[in-house]
GROMACS .gro file of C-alpha atoms in nm:
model
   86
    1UNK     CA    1   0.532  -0.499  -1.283
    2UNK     CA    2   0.315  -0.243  -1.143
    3UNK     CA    3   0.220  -0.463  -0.825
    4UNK     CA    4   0.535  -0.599  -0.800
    5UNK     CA    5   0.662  -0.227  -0.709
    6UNK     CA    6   0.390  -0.152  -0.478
    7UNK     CA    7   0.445  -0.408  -0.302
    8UNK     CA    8   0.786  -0.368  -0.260
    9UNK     CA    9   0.679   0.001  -0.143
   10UNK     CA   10   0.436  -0.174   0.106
   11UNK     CA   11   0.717  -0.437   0.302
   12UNK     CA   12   0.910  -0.159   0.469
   13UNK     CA   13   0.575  -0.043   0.615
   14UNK     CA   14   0.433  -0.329   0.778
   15UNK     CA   15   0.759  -0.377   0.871
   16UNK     CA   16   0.800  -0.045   1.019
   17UNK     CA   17   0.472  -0.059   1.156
   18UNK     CA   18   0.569  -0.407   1.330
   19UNK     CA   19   0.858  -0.224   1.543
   20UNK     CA   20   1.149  -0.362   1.340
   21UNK     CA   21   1.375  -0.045   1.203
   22UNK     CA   22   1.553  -0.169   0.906
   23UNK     CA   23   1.584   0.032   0.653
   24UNK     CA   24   1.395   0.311   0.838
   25UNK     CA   25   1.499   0.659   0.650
   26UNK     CA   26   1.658   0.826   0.953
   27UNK     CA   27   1.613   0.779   1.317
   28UNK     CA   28   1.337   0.482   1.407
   29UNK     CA   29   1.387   0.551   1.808
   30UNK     CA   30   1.289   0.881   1.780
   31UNK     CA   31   0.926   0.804   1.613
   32UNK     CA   32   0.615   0.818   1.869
   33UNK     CA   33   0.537   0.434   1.868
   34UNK     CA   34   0.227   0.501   2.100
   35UNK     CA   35   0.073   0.716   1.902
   36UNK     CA   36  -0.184   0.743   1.597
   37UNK     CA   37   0.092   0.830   1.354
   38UNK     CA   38   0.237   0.451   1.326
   39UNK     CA   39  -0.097   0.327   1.261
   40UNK     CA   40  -0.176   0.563   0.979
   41UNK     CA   41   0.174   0.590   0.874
   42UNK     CA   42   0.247   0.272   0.792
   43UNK     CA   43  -0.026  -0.033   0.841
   44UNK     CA   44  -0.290   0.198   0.635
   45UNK     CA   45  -0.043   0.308   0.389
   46UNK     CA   46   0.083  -0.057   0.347
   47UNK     CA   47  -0.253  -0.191   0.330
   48UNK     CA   48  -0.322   0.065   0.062
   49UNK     CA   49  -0.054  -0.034  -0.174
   50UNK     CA   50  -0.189  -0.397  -0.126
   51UNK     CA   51  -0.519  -0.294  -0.210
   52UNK     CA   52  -0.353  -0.063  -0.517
   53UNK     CA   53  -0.103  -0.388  -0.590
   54UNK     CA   54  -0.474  -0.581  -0.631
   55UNK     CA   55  -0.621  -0.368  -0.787
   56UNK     CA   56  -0.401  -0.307  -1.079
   57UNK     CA   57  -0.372  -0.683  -1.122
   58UNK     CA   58  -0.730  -0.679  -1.177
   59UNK     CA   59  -0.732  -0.470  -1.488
   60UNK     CA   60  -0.536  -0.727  -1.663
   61UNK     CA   61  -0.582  -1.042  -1.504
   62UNK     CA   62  -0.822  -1.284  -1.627
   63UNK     CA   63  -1.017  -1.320  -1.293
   64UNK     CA   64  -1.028  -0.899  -1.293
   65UNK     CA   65  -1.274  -0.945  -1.632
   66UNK     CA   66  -1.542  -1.102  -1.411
   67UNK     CA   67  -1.579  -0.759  -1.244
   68UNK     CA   68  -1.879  -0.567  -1.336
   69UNK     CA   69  -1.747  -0.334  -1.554
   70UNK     CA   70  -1.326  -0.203  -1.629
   71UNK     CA   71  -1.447   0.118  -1.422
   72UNK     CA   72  -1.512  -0.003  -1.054
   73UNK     CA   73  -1.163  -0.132  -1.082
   74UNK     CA   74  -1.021   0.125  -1.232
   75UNK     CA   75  -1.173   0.402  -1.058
   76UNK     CA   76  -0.999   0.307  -0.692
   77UNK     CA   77  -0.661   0.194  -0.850
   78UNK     CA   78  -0.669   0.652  -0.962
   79UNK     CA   79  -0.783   0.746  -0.651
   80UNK     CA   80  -0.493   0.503  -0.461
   81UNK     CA   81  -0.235   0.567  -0.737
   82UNK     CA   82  -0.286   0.998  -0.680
   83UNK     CA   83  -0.317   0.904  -0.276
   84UNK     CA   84   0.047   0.727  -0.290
   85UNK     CA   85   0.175   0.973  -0.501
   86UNK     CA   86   0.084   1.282  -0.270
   0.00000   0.00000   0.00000
């Protein structure tokens, strides 16, 4: 359920980061598009909820038990988890 959510967190990124506006929370025309700012506002937050989506998949999915360890997964799914939630 958990990566199901983050993912659906991490569509309206790429897709804002792609140029398309739907959805945007107020006005998309008025965002610098040339800038930094799209690139770290939405493709590296959207990547990071795919990473965090991964990530807490791993904890319970059969293939994440061939990691090394619970804590190498577990350890970046806190740090991403706190990092969305700021």
């Amino acid at each position: 359920m958990a990566a199901v959510a983050v993912l659906g967190y991490a569509a309206p990124h790429f897709r804002w980061g792609a140029g398309i506006g739907a959805a945007f929370p107020g006005d998309f025309a008025g965002v610098p598009h040339c800038t930094r700012e799209p690139a770290i506002g939405y493709w590296v937050r959207g990547g990071a909820a795919v990473l965090s989506a991964v990530l807490s998949l791993a904890l319970v999915r059969p293939w994440g038990h061939r990691l090394p360890g619970r804590l190498p997964a577990a350890v970046p799914a806190a740090i991403a988890s706190v990092g969305m939630t700021l």
